[in-house]
Amino acid sequence: MLDTLTMFGFGPEGWGPAMLRAAANTVAVAAAGFALGGGLGILVAWAKIAGNAPLRWLAAAYTTILRGIPDLLVIYLFYFGSGLLLTPIANMFGVEGFVSFPGFVAGMGAIGVVSGAYHAEVIRGAFYSVKAGELEAATAMGMPRLLKFRRITLPLVARHALPGLGNVWQMVLKESALISVTGLVEIMRQAQIGSSFTRQPFTFYFAAGVLFLTITILSGLIFNRLEHRYSRGRA
Amino acid sequence: MDFEFLGQTFLKLLPGIPVTLELATLSLLLGACLALAFAVIRVRRIRPLNWLVIGYVYVFRGTPLLVQMFIIYYGLAQFPEIRNSFAWTYLREPYWCALLALVLNTAAYGSEILRGALLSVPRGQIMAAQACGMSGFLLFRRISFPIALRQALPAYGNEFILMIKATSLASLVTLADVTGIAARIIAETYRPVEVFVAAGTIYLAISYGLILLVRLAETRLNPDQRDPAPVARVDAARKEVTP
Amino acid sequence: MNQMTPHAQPDPIQPSAVSVRGLRKRYGALEVLKGIDFDARRGEVVSILGSSGSGKSTLLRCINMLEIPEAGTVTVDGTEIALIAQRGGGRQPADARAMDRMRARIGMVFQDFNLWSHKTVLGNVIEAPTHVQKRPRADCITEARALLDKVGIADKADQYPSRLSGGQQQRAAIARALAMNPTVMLFDEPTSALDPELVGEVLRVIRALAEEGRTMLIVTHEVNFARDISDTVVFMNEGVIEESGPPEEVFAAGNNTRLARFIEG
């Protein structure tokens, strides 16, 4: 027990600071991917709601495919796929060997593209749960399209989407563990490093689990507060 | 895109399909049994098991599956007591470790789905069964459970798809499932696009087959909703195929 | 100095507040409006009666182009909204901004209120004045509070709509429409979604507005109310206007059996 305390302490021998930095990386890459996915999700939801036939077809294909293929494969595609683009360029400049996006960018891209499919479904569902009359009232007041979207549609959709977005965030957070395969030093990768160094895999993976659990609990609390705050006026 | 290479990759991936399917089927079956037990404990509030299940579900849904799998496969070896016990025969095998992690994980999610379904069984239908003299296990087996099952099926179908995707994590504890083989080919050839297309197609085919099965089960279980619009159902199915 | 006085007489120089010519609207095979001609003078209160499906709500919704008619013209306050044919049938506004400007001058009160649920009552009332008319926020708030006082819910300004009764919500919606200082007010069955005991409070507010000399078009099922407050009553049936005139004439005539049946309920 004392050993474990020293090991995760902040002393010269301790792994504590490294694990916390890794946790910050996890949150950063998950948040970046979540934001990217949110932008993508808005576009795809818009294509599904208001697009013409080819756009709707593309959007349906995107959400179906990305929700049916393992995230790990998507991460490999982004990590090694970026190598296809970057390696020839790097070699041209005299850099030898395989060059790809840094793990953070590849991971953010993969998480963004995967979560975009889930975001899109959440946003589309939220849009359809907004009362059509509230949008029509804005039209009847003479609001131009963009103003109506910004002042009325977006806030109403956001309120209905918030619980669903909370779920997507929790999912993204857990999927981010897979980005360890790119070598990005997030929680899982740091735990791997620690366990091979100390030969105490259980201790380190357990610590990783505790960190993840802490982050999910904290973000759950934050989303609850947001929901409470933005659901004012909801029946 | 190099179609010859695509074809070769596809053939190389085929041996991974049984591994993926087996992991998915076994974990879903075993996981569902466990999930049902957990759900009943929660709904009946059987103390103190109730509290244990709540904690269990919370932890397994709050941490990544990869963490759970690594704790079981890499982590447990840290303890000599486990290495010397009979369980080690299984726990040193990546296959059983992956399966155990998948079962425990899906049981947590599944129990919440089934709990919701059991709670949504209309009170009146249970009272009607009680009025007929049913109670206990008979009432559960003949009335509550069948009604809950129909309620749970769409959500559980979703869980099926998620679990097929989740089996890919087994490749990270060295198993040669579809993703495991795909990762090896990518590392050897640096041709991620073709490999992604080939492996992705396989996963989509499996998921789609599963969706059909779930839909078939829904139709069978809900004869009252079966007849009115067979045409609409075909249309809906066609819409799913398009991608 | 100003010789112009409010009057309810037709004026050859001043255009009508609302003028509709040859209006046709269909949904698929169903023709809902079969060529409507209709005028409302400034300051006139027009009630539009008719059984459900007679096209009265559609007529109202065509006036502010929530429904785009296939044929015919709508002119509000002398300005006609130009509609151009679009590909694949139907028409669309030639100039979306001109249409928005016109809509901003027409107040609409809906059957089911349609207050924005993410804003307080006050937020609902000042939304369009501050963002569409871009008037100073402080002025809008002062004016909004006065309007809320006028419709009798000043104490509800900071509540969210879901906390209000149906009658209060509808009065808030009326205040919201008035805040744009519209030339015409459209009421689309304003009391149909209300519990009977709440109808009175809304009708009282509408009556007060009528007495101010506002131009108002009211689609309603409240026959007695229509008779009381209207300058003109229009009776619609199956997409055409069957009777139109001062209430005493329309109701006294008794020559239209369908109208008689409608009045008797």
XYZ file of C-alpha atoms in Angstrom:
743
model
C 0.000 0.000 0.000
C 2.757 2.380 0.942
C 4.570 1.324 -2.224
C 1.610 2.274 -4.325
C 1.364 5.649 -2.654
C 4.998 6.400 -3.374
C 4.611 5.165 -6.900
C 1.762 7.539 -7.689
C 3.156 10.295 -5.522
C 4.584 13.519 -6.792
C 8.103 12.811 -5.576
C 11.082 12.240 -7.896
C 10.201 8.547 -8.182
C 6.488 9.150 -8.532
C 4.301 8.542 -11.563
C 1.615 10.935 -10.358
C 2.520 13.973 -12.466
C 2.965 11.831 -15.585
C -0.447 10.202 -15.093
C -2.116 13.571 -14.561
C -0.488 15.017 -17.674
C -1.714 11.967 -19.577
C -5.206 12.547 -18.203
C -5.042 16.121 -19.484
C -4.092 14.731 -22.897
C -7.044 12.365 -22.798
C -9.449 15.199 -22.041
C -7.833 17.427 -24.689
C -7.957 14.886 -27.503
C -11.475 13.802 -26.553
C -12.695 17.404 -26.403
C -11.062 18.307 -29.718
C -12.595 15.236 -31.375
C -15.959 15.949 -29.765
C -15.937 19.521 -31.085
C -14.928 18.379 -34.561
C -17.645 15.734 -34.463
C -20.174 18.336 -33.323
C -19.441 20.541 -36.340
C -19.632 17.549 -38.646
C -22.815 16.390 -36.934
C -24.548 19.734 -37.519
C -23.701 19.590 -41.227
C -24.806 15.973 -41.572
C -28.004 16.537 -39.596
C -28.748 19.533 -41.794
C -28.163 17.371 -44.891
C -30.551 14.760 -43.494
C -33.250 17.281 -42.614
C -33.097 19.754 -45.475
C -30.768 18.304 -48.100
C -31.715 17.153 -51.596
C -31.764 13.455 -52.449
C -28.012 12.947 -53.135
C -27.072 14.849 -49.968
C -29.502 12.829 -47.886
C -28.129 9.638 -49.368
C -24.555 10.661 -48.561
C -25.517 11.587 -45.011
C -27.313 8.272 -44.495
C -24.333 6.359 -45.871
C -21.979 8.248 -43.570
C -23.940 7.628 -40.383
C -24.654 3.987 -41.237
C -21.057 3.167 -42.138
C -19.400 4.983 -39.261
C -21.756 3.433 -36.732
C -21.079 -0.065 -38.066
C -17.284 -0.068 -38.315
C -15.025 -0.480 -35.263
C -13.433 2.766 -34.110
C -10.084 1.031 -33.970
C -10.148 0.571 -37.750
C -11.008 4.243 -38.223
C -8.076 5.209 -36.002
C -5.726 3.001 -38.038
C -7.095 4.587 -41.215
C -6.379 8.077 -39.938
C -3.000 7.264 -38.485
C -1.580 5.201 -41.322
C -3.653 6.923 -43.981
C -2.112 10.269 -43.136
C 1.222 8.514 -43.623
C 0.252 7.835 -47.237
C -0.096 11.571 -47.732
C 2.784 12.806 -45.628
C 5.528 10.216 -46.135
C 6.253 11.054 -49.810
C 6.359 14.758 -48.954
C 8.676 14.148 -45.995
C 10.928 11.899 -48.063
C 11.152 14.643 -50.649
C 12.589 16.865 -47.970
C 15.088 14.212 -47.031
C 13.250 12.792 -44.009
C 13.559 9.009 -44.071
C 10.958 6.416 -43.142
C 7.272 6.521 -42.248
C 5.814 9.907 -41.378
C 2.230 10.488 -40.286
C 0.061 12.938 -38.423
C 0.984 13.160 -34.777
C -1.182 10.880 -32.664
C -3.158 13.838 -31.365
C -4.267 14.998 -34.803
C -4.974 11.483 -36.081
C -6.872 10.669 -32.894
C -8.852 13.889 -32.990
C -9.739 13.260 -36.641
C -10.818 9.676 -36.012
C -12.885 10.579 -32.946
C -14.386 13.526 -34.798
C -15.448 11.458 -37.782
C -16.835 8.625 -35.658
C -18.669 10.824 -33.157
C -19.968 13.016 -36.006
C -22.275 10.150 -36.950
C -23.671 9.972 -33.407
C -23.846 13.756 -33.094
C -25.836 13.888 -36.326
C -28.436 11.449 -35.015
C -28.760 13.311 -31.724
C -29.122 16.695 -33.429
C -31.611 15.397 -35.963
C -33.714 13.857 -33.222
C -33.561 17.108 -31.249
C -34.608 19.133 -34.281
C -37.689 17.016 -34.776
C -38.638 17.344 -31.126
C -38.768 21.129 -31.412
C -42.350 22.314 -31.815
C -42.830 23.354 -35.448
C -45.050 26.234 -34.322
C -42.236 27.930 -32.401
C -40.181 28.061 -35.601
C -43.181 29.222 -37.596
C -43.769 32.032 -35.102
C -40.261 33.288 -35.851
C -41.004 33.216 -39.583
C -44.237 35.083 -39.025
C -42.350 37.809 -37.117
C -40.289 38.424 -40.227
C -37.034 36.932 -39.005
C -34.583 36.318 -41.847
C -33.304 32.758 -42.111
C -29.962 33.205 -40.421
C -31.369 35.272 -37.563
C -34.101 32.701 -37.002
C -31.525 29.914 -37.019
C -29.243 31.713 -34.564
C -31.834 33.089 -32.147
C -34.586 30.478 -32.188
C -33.752 27.201 -33.943
C -30.250 26.667 -32.559
C -31.043 27.342 -28.877
C -34.180 25.194 -29.018
C -32.377 22.305 -30.733
C -29.448 22.618 -28.330
C -31.774 22.264 -25.340
C -33.320 19.109 -26.712
C -29.936 17.736 -27.799
C -28.091 18.284 -24.524
C -28.829 14.918 -22.852
C -27.931 13.060 -26.056
C -24.762 15.100 -26.465
C -23.820 14.170 -22.902
C -24.030 10.509 -23.896
C -21.919 11.109 -26.996
C -19.309 12.846 -24.864
C -19.137 9.922 -22.431
C -18.723 7.588 -25.391
C -16.006 9.748 -26.945
C -14.150 9.886 -23.665
C -14.054 6.101 -23.418
C -13.186 5.618 -27.089
C -10.234 7.946 -26.655
C -8.451 5.120 -24.813
C -8.005 3.475 -28.211
C -5.866 6.370 -29.413
C -3.061 4.853 -27.347
C -2.334 2.716 -30.434
C -0.981 5.829 -32.181
C 1.535 6.354 -29.402
C -0.126 9.505 -28.093
C 0.628 9.557 -24.384
C -2.877 9.674 -23.020
C -3.989 7.728 -19.949
C -3.796 4.228 -21.457
C -0.434 4.754 -23.141
C 1.005 6.205 -19.940
C -0.329 3.216 -18.015
C 1.360 0.885 -20.511
C 4.633 2.719 -20.102
C 4.346 2.662 -16.323
C 3.449 -0.997 -16.130
C 6.276 -2.151 -18.363
C 8.682 -0.007 -16.339
C 7.550 -1.183 -12.918
C 6.145 -4.632 -13.848
C 2.974 -3.716 -11.990
C 0.337 -3.792 -14.761
C -2.648 -4.197 -12.447
C -1.700 -1.168 -10.399
C -1.303 1.013 -13.451
C -4.369 -0.123 -15.394
C -6.413 0.137 -12.223
C -5.147 3.699 -11.803
C -6.098 4.341 -15.429
C -9.598 3.065 -14.677
C -9.867 5.337 -11.642
C -8.793 8.336 -13.727
C -11.343 7.572 -16.430
C -14.067 7.055 -13.861
C -13.206 10.365 -12.226
C -13.392 12.162 -15.561
C -16.707 10.558 -16.520
C -18.201 11.393 -13.136
C -17.005 14.995 -13.280
C -18.206 15.532 -16.822
C -21.503 13.874 -15.920
C -21.922 16.482 -13.175
C -21.085 19.288 -15.587
C -23.596 18.073 -18.164
C -26.253 17.766 -15.452
C -25.670 21.389 -14.506
C -25.805 22.488 -18.126
C -29.036 20.588 -18.632
C -30.498 22.133 -15.538
C -29.441 25.575 -16.689
C -30.609 25.293 -20.280
C -33.817 23.469 -19.622
C -35.270 26.473 -17.846
C -38.730 27.050 -19.157
C -39.141 23.471 -20.230
C -42.421 21.949 -19.229
C -7.567 1.817 -55.459
C -5.830 -1.484 -56.166
C -8.601 -4.038 -56.581
C -6.327 -7.028 -56.764
C -4.800 -6.109 -53.421
C -8.277 -5.443 -52.084
C -9.323 -8.947 -53.073
C -6.233 -10.519 -51.509
C -6.775 -8.576 -48.320
C -10.359 -9.716 -48.210
C -9.277 -13.358 -48.465
C -6.675 -12.866 -45.761
C -9.302 -11.360 -43.466
C -11.734 -14.272 -43.839
C -10.134 -16.440 -41.118
C -10.772 -13.595 -38.693
C -14.531 -13.698 -39.219
C -15.197 -16.812 -37.097
C -13.174 -15.303 -34.251
C -15.134 -12.051 -34.423
C -18.478 -13.840 -34.709
C -17.700 -16.251 -31.903
C -16.585 -13.507 -29.544
C -19.676 -11.467 -30.365
C -22.153 -14.339 -30.036
C -20.713 -15.797 -26.861
C -20.293 -12.470 -25.125
C -23.805 -11.367 -26.059
C -25.384 -14.641 -24.920
C -23.509 -14.886 -21.641
C -23.743 -11.138 -21.133
C -27.513 -11.177 -21.626
C -27.961 -13.915 -19.006
C -25.885 -11.954 -16.531
C -27.701 -8.751 -17.502
C -31.086 -10.362 -16.848
C -29.968 -11.527 -13.415
C -28.663 -8.025 -12.623
C -31.838 -6.410 -13.902
C -34.031 -8.614 -11.728
C -31.874 -7.873 -8.696
C -32.273 -4.150 -9.386
C -35.994 -4.233 -10.039
C -36.728 -6.452 -7.051
C -34.285 -4.458 -4.902
C -32.712 -7.620 -3.505
C -30.408 -6.278 -0.801
C -27.432 -6.167 -0.487
C -26.894 -7.485 -4.040
C -28.803 -4.440 -5.278
C -26.047 -2.106 -4.116
C -23.312 -4.303 -5.564
C -24.996 -4.304 -8.960
C -25.451 -0.531 -8.899
C -21.732 -0.091 -8.192
C -20.786 -2.671 -10.790
C -22.864 -1.058 -13.525
C -21.534 2.369 -12.628
C -17.898 1.301 -12.825
C -18.203 -0.753 -15.996
C -20.140 1.920 -17.838
C -17.847 4.659 -16.582
C -14.540 3.187 -17.743
C -13.299 2.196 -21.206
C -13.634 -1.425 -22.271
C -9.923 -1.348 -23.129
C -9.072 -0.640 -19.487
C -11.264 -3.533 -18.373
C -9.686 -5.886 -20.895
C -6.124 -4.855 -20.021
C -6.751 -5.220 -16.300
C -7.962 -8.771 -16.879
C -5.313 -9.823 -19.399
C -2.206 -7.933 -18.300
C -3.175 -6.813 -14.826
C -4.202 -10.040 -13.110
C -0.808 -11.615 -13.884
C 0.650 -9.243 -11.297
C -0.702 -11.457 -8.486
C 1.092 -14.730 -7.779
C -2.068 -16.037 -6.068
C -3.889 -15.872 -9.380
C -0.988 -17.234 -11.389
C -0.938 -20.258 -9.109
C -4.661 -20.897 -9.076
C -6.685 -23.119 -11.383
C -8.192 -19.997 -13.011
C -4.821 -19.258 -14.558
C -5.429 -21.934 -17.204
C -8.026 -19.572 -18.626
C -6.782 -16.175 -17.501
C -3.482 -16.532 -19.306
C -5.297 -17.092 -22.597
C -6.058 -13.851 -24.465
C -9.228 -15.399 -25.879
C -10.844 -16.047 -22.483
C -9.685 -12.718 -21.131
C -11.156 -10.847 -24.084
C -14.388 -12.805 -23.776
C -14.596 -12.193 -20.024
C -14.092 -8.455 -20.509
C -16.724 -8.327 -23.258
C -19.238 -10.308 -21.170
C -18.765 -8.165 -18.067
C -18.990 -4.996 -20.153
C -22.142 -5.849 -22.090
C -23.778 -7.204 -18.934
C -23.508 -3.726 -17.408
C -25.110 -1.962 -20.381
C -27.619 -4.762 -20.992
C -28.825 -4.792 -17.396
C -29.821 -1.125 -17.681
C -31.772 -1.820 -20.883
C -33.564 -4.791 -19.338
C -34.216 -2.932 -16.097
C -35.891 -0.126 -18.008
C -37.930 -2.655 -19.957
C -39.032 -4.526 -16.824
C -40.020 -1.259 -15.168
C -42.080 -0.282 -18.185
C -44.309 -3.357 -18.044
C -47.761 -1.887 -17.439
C -48.890 -2.390 -13.864
C -52.358 -3.348 -15.013
C -51.157 -6.342 -17.002
C -49.305 -7.640 -13.958
C -52.389 -7.144 -11.808
C -54.429 -9.002 -14.402
C -52.017 -11.926 -14.122
C -52.219 -11.813 -10.328
C -55.987 -11.815 -10.606
C -55.671 -15.065 -12.568
C -53.744 -16.525 -9.654
C -50.259 -16.145 -11.130
C -47.343 -15.083 -8.986
C -43.603 -15.353 -8.552
C -41.616 -17.087 -11.236
C -44.663 -18.158 -13.242
C -45.827 -14.563 -13.556
C -42.315 -13.451 -14.497
C -41.855 -16.202 -17.066
C -45.267 -15.976 -18.692
C -46.118 -12.280 -18.444
C -43.498 -9.779 -17.237
C -40.524 -11.147 -19.111
C -42.168 -11.581 -22.527
C -43.612 -8.062 -22.379
C -40.276 -6.612 -21.245
C -38.432 -8.491 -23.975
C -40.507 -6.856 -26.690
C -39.897 -3.501 -25.069
C -36.143 -4.073 -24.822
C -35.512 -5.459 -28.276
C -34.832 -2.252 -30.221
C -32.371 -0.942 -27.621
C -30.767 -4.346 -27.239
C -30.387 -4.545 -31.012
C -28.297 -1.406 -30.722
C -26.190 -3.077 -28.060
C -25.618 -6.019 -30.448
C -24.076 -3.694 -33.030
C -21.945 -1.958 -30.404
C -20.671 -5.341 -29.206
C -19.662 -6.440 -32.695
C -17.625 -3.265 -32.907
C -16.284 -3.872 -29.416
C -14.899 -7.319 -30.281
C -12.256 -5.486 -32.317
C -10.543 -4.584 -29.042
C -9.602 -8.237 -28.674
C -6.962 -7.567 -31.328
C -5.148 -5.409 -28.761
C -4.662 -8.450 -26.527
C -3.091 -10.263 -29.521
C -6.143 -12.087 -30.901
C -6.332 -12.535 -34.679
C -9.886 -11.371 -35.248
C -10.800 -9.348 -38.343
C -9.337 -6.148 -36.901
C -6.248 -7.976 -35.617
C -5.466 -9.362 -39.065
C -6.257 -6.003 -40.645
C -3.849 -4.219 -38.309
C -1.110 -6.717 -39.164
C -1.638 -6.263 -42.920
C -1.567 -2.470 -42.540
C 1.670 -2.635 -40.562
C 3.219 -4.896 -43.212
C 2.014 -3.095 -46.327
C 1.283 0.494 -45.286
C -1.874 0.383 -47.380
C -4.527 1.396 -44.857
C -7.210 2.467 -47.321
C -7.745 -0.891 -49.032
C -7.496 -2.769 -45.742
C -10.001 -0.381 -44.156
C -12.444 -0.900 -47.009
C -12.112 -4.691 -46.892
C -12.397 -4.987 -43.106
C -15.092 -2.315 -42.927
C -17.202 -4.192 -45.475
C -17.009 -7.328 -43.376
C -18.128 -5.518 -40.217
C -20.953 -3.755 -42.042
C -22.126 -7.070 -43.493
C -22.141 -8.664 -40.042
C -23.976 -5.701 -38.508
C -26.499 -5.673 -41.291
C -27.146 -9.392 -40.957
C -27.729 -8.838 -37.266
C -30.137 -5.963 -37.915
C -32.156 -8.273 -40.164
C -32.251 -10.913 -37.437
C -33.387 -8.421 -34.817
C -36.065 -7.111 -37.133
C -37.230 -10.640 -37.829
C -37.423 -11.274 -34.093
C -39.387 -8.056 -33.606
C -41.861 -9.080 -36.274
C -42.267 -12.510 -34.743
C -42.676 -11.201 -31.212
C -45.187 -8.552 -32.202
C -47.814 -10.304 -34.320
C -50.245 -7.496 -33.528
C -48.046 -5.019 -35.372
C -47.099 -7.345 -38.169
C -49.957 -7.244 -40.638
C -50.930 -3.677 -41.446
C -48.051 -2.417 -43.549
C -45.843 -5.107 -45.072
C -45.004 -2.742 -47.946
C -43.690 -0.049 -45.639
C -41.498 -2.579 -43.920
C -39.880 -3.672 -47.198
C -39.287 -0.010 -48.003
C -37.684 0.579 -44.639
C -35.436 -2.423 -45.126
C -34.428 -1.178 -48.546
C -33.532 2.202 -47.112
C -31.107 0.511 -44.745
C -29.361 -1.303 -47.597
C -28.618 1.757 -49.684
C -25.194 2.638 -48.261
C -53.218 70.719 -38.439
C -53.912 67.181 -39.282
C -57.196 66.866 -41.115
C -56.827 63.152 -41.604
C -59.075 61.312 -39.213
C -59.309 57.573 -38.747
C -62.215 56.336 -40.766
C -63.685 53.073 -41.786
C -64.897 54.240 -45.169
C -63.289 52.945 -48.371
C -60.869 55.514 -49.643
C -59.982 55.561 -53.315
C -56.615 57.151 -52.647
C -55.505 55.269 -49.568
C -54.903 51.608 -50.365
C -56.668 48.899 -48.355
C -54.794 47.467 -45.420
C -55.133 44.016 -46.924
C -56.191 43.205 -50.444
C -56.433 39.686 -51.816
C -57.173 38.904 -55.461
C -57.856 35.540 -57.112
C -56.167 33.543 -54.350
C -55.866 29.792 -54.969
C -54.169 27.220 -52.769
C -54.145 23.456 -53.067
C -52.608 20.599 -51.085
C -52.083 17.790 -53.550
C -55.428 17.014 -55.094
C -57.351 19.037 -52.527
C -58.087 22.620 -53.514
C -58.455 24.542 -50.261
C -58.872 28.057 -51.641
C -60.748 28.362 -54.922
C -60.147 31.935 -55.961
C -60.629 34.354 -53.085
C -61.164 38.105 -53.464
C -61.119 39.976 -50.238
C -60.377 43.430 -48.835
C -59.910 44.878 -45.414
C -59.841 48.623 -44.904
C -57.642 50.318 -42.392
C -59.051 50.078 -38.936
C -61.535 47.428 -39.985
C -62.190 44.390 -37.847
C -63.008 41.381 -40.007
C -64.105 38.052 -38.574
C -63.787 35.016 -40.773
C -66.187 32.213 -39.915
C -66.620 28.791 -41.401
C -66.561 25.132 -40.516
C -63.234 23.351 -40.261
C -61.851 22.620 -43.680
C -63.511 25.666 -45.185
C -60.110 27.240 -45.881
C -60.351 30.132 -43.412
C -57.070 29.402 -41.631
C -55.315 28.825 -44.937
C -56.520 32.227 -46.152
C -55.019 33.838 -43.062
C -51.727 31.971 -43.477
C -51.517 33.011 -47.129
C -51.730 36.658 -46.142
C -48.352 36.518 -44.374
C -47.097 33.862 -46.778
C -46.723 31.086 -44.242
C -48.439 29.253 -47.072
C -47.481 30.261 -50.577
C -50.561 30.409 -52.826
C -50.388 28.868 -56.303
C -52.270 31.771 -57.888
C -53.430 35.232 -56.956
C -51.944 38.243 -55.230
C -51.740 39.483 -51.668
C -51.215 43.173 -51.046
C -50.614 44.481 -47.554
C -50.580 48.224 -46.967
C -50.091 48.892 -50.651
C -47.142 46.531 -51.056
C -47.559 43.346 -53.033
C -45.258 40.432 -52.409
C -43.965 39.293 -55.769
C -44.096 35.562 -56.272
C -42.251 33.811 -59.053
C -42.778 30.322 -60.430
C -40.330 27.762 -59.151
C -39.063 24.600 -60.765
C -41.349 21.638 -60.299
C -44.516 23.696 -59.817
C -45.602 26.100 -57.128
C -44.251 29.579 -56.520
C -41.732 31.208 -54.249
C -41.132 34.779 -53.125
C -39.050 36.754 -55.585
C -37.310 38.543 -52.735
C -37.045 36.766 -49.396
C -36.000 39.964 -47.588
C -38.963 41.891 -48.909
C -41.177 39.094 -47.637
C -39.535 39.238 -44.195
C -40.061 42.997 -44.108
C -43.719 42.494 -44.923
C -44.109 39.786 -42.282
C -42.581 42.113 -39.705
C -45.498 44.483 -40.324
C -48.102 41.771 -39.853
C -48.729 40.471 -36.353
C -49.843 36.881 -36.070
C -51.463 35.138 -33.131
C -51.558 31.359 -33.422
C -54.088 28.876 -32.168
C -51.532 27.143 -29.921
C -49.620 30.324 -28.940
C -46.187 29.137 -30.157
C -44.308 31.131 -27.570
C -40.585 30.392 -27.666
C -40.040 28.007 -24.814
C -36.380 28.952 -24.273
C -37.210 32.582 -23.501
C -39.120 34.261 -20.710
C -42.351 36.067 -21.510
C -40.441 39.354 -21.672
C -37.760 37.690 -23.810
C -40.461 36.552 -26.207
C -41.912 40.037 -26.515
C -38.622 41.883 -27.096
C -37.029 39.252 -29.357
C -38.252 40.497 -32.729
C -38.209 44.251 -31.893
C -34.552 44.049 -30.861
C -33.336 41.665 -33.556
C -35.618 42.232 -36.541
C -36.362 45.929 -36.116
C -33.029 46.455 -34.327
C -34.459 48.968 -31.888
C -32.632 49.834 -28.661
C -33.112 47.107 -26.100
C -34.023 49.448 -23.247
C -36.856 51.032 -25.266
C -38.125 47.617 -26.258
C -38.211 46.484 -22.637
C -40.125 49.564 -21.494
C -42.596 49.108 -24.298
C -42.870 45.368 -23.687
C -43.692 45.892 -20.021
C -46.397 48.369 -20.996
C -47.860 45.844 -23.441
C -47.767 43.062 -20.874
C -49.535 45.376 -18.466
C -52.124 46.098 -21.123
C -52.894 42.387 -21.655
C -52.902 41.928 -17.879
C -49.857 39.749 -17.269
C -47.249 42.311 -16.193
C -46.428 40.091 -13.213
C -45.504 37.192 -15.513
C -42.790 39.036 -17.459
C -39.933 36.993 -16.057
C -41.678 33.618 -16.132
C -41.073 30.987 -18.777
C -44.101 30.226 -20.951
C -44.479 26.678 -19.623
C -45.361 28.157 -16.210
C -48.337 30.066 -17.615
C -51.920 28.994 -18.163
C -53.152 28.754 -21.734
C -54.998 32.052 -21.470
C -51.913 33.794 -20.086
C -49.766 32.293 -22.828
C -52.139 33.531 -25.486
C -52.175 37.012 -24.004
C -48.368 36.959 -23.971
C -48.440 35.919 -27.623
C -50.726 38.852 -28.401
C -48.286 41.186 -26.639
C -45.456 39.666 -28.644
C -47.278 40.390 -31.898
C -48.201 43.941 -30.810
C -44.594 44.733 -29.915
C -43.749 44.929 -33.616
C -46.358 47.690 -33.941
C -47.978 45.882 -36.843
C -50.278 47.436 -39.446
C -52.449 44.330 -39.455
C -53.113 41.732 -36.793
C -54.015 38.192 -37.795
C -55.683 35.917 -35.233
C -55.819 32.239 -36.172
C -58.491 30.697 -33.908
C -56.964 32.375 -30.854
C -59.270 30.708 -28.331
C -59.694 27.229 -29.830
C -56.918 25.635 -27.794
C -58.135 27.113 -24.502
C -60.172 25.599 -21.714
C -63.632 27.213 -21.719
C -63.021 29.173 -18.518
C -59.943 30.857 -20.057
C -61.603 31.985 -23.294
C -63.076 35.120 -21.785
C -59.811 36.731 -20.690
C -58.371 36.422 -24.220
C -61.526 37.682 -25.926
C -61.511 40.719 -23.631
C -58.002 41.613 -24.789
C -58.950 41.213 -28.457
C -62.054 43.310 -27.953
C -59.970 46.101 -26.415
C -57.696 46.044 -29.437
C -60.680 46.215 -31.776
C -61.926 49.296 -29.975
C -58.541 50.977 -30.513
C -59.198 50.934 -34.240
C -56.593 48.389 -35.239
C -56.903 46.491 -38.485
C -57.606 42.921 -37.472
C -58.502 39.703 -39.248
C -59.854 37.088 -36.860
C -60.511 33.475 -37.734
C -62.803 32.219 -35.005
C -65.561 29.875 -33.969
C -66.981 32.354 -31.446
C -70.040 33.537 -33.388
C -71.398 35.901 -30.769
C -68.027 37.479 -30.230
C -67.644 37.990 -33.983
C -71.076 39.588 -34.214
C -70.211 41.962 -31.368
C -66.874 43.312 -32.401
C -66.669 42.996 -36.199
C -67.189 45.661 -38.831
C -67.408 42.879 -41.377
C -68.153 39.184 -41.123
C -66.956 36.795 -43.804
C -68.429 33.309 -44.047
C -66.336 30.757 -45.905
C -67.373 27.360 -47.154
C -65.350 24.850 -49.161
C -62.747 27.314 -50.300
C -64.973 30.191 -51.356
C -66.455 33.223 -49.604
C -70.188 32.641 -49.417
C -71.301 35.646 -47.417
C -69.627 38.918 -46.591
C -70.878 42.118 -45.052
C -71.726 43.909 -41.822
C -72.675 41.408 -39.121
C -76.255 42.581 -38.834
C -76.791 41.909 -42.557
C -74.941 38.610 -42.711
C -76.591 37.183 -39.643
C -80.014 38.654 -40.326
C -80.254 37.540 -43.904
C -80.845 33.934 -43.047
C -80.875 33.190 -46.748
C -77.823 30.967 -46.468
C -78.798 27.668 -44.920
C -75.200 26.577 -44.459
C -74.474 29.749 -42.505
C -77.599 29.187 -40.450
C -76.510 25.635 -39.702
C -73.028 26.822 -38.771
C -74.383 29.425 -36.387
C -76.573 26.907 -34.682
C -73.521 24.711 -34.277
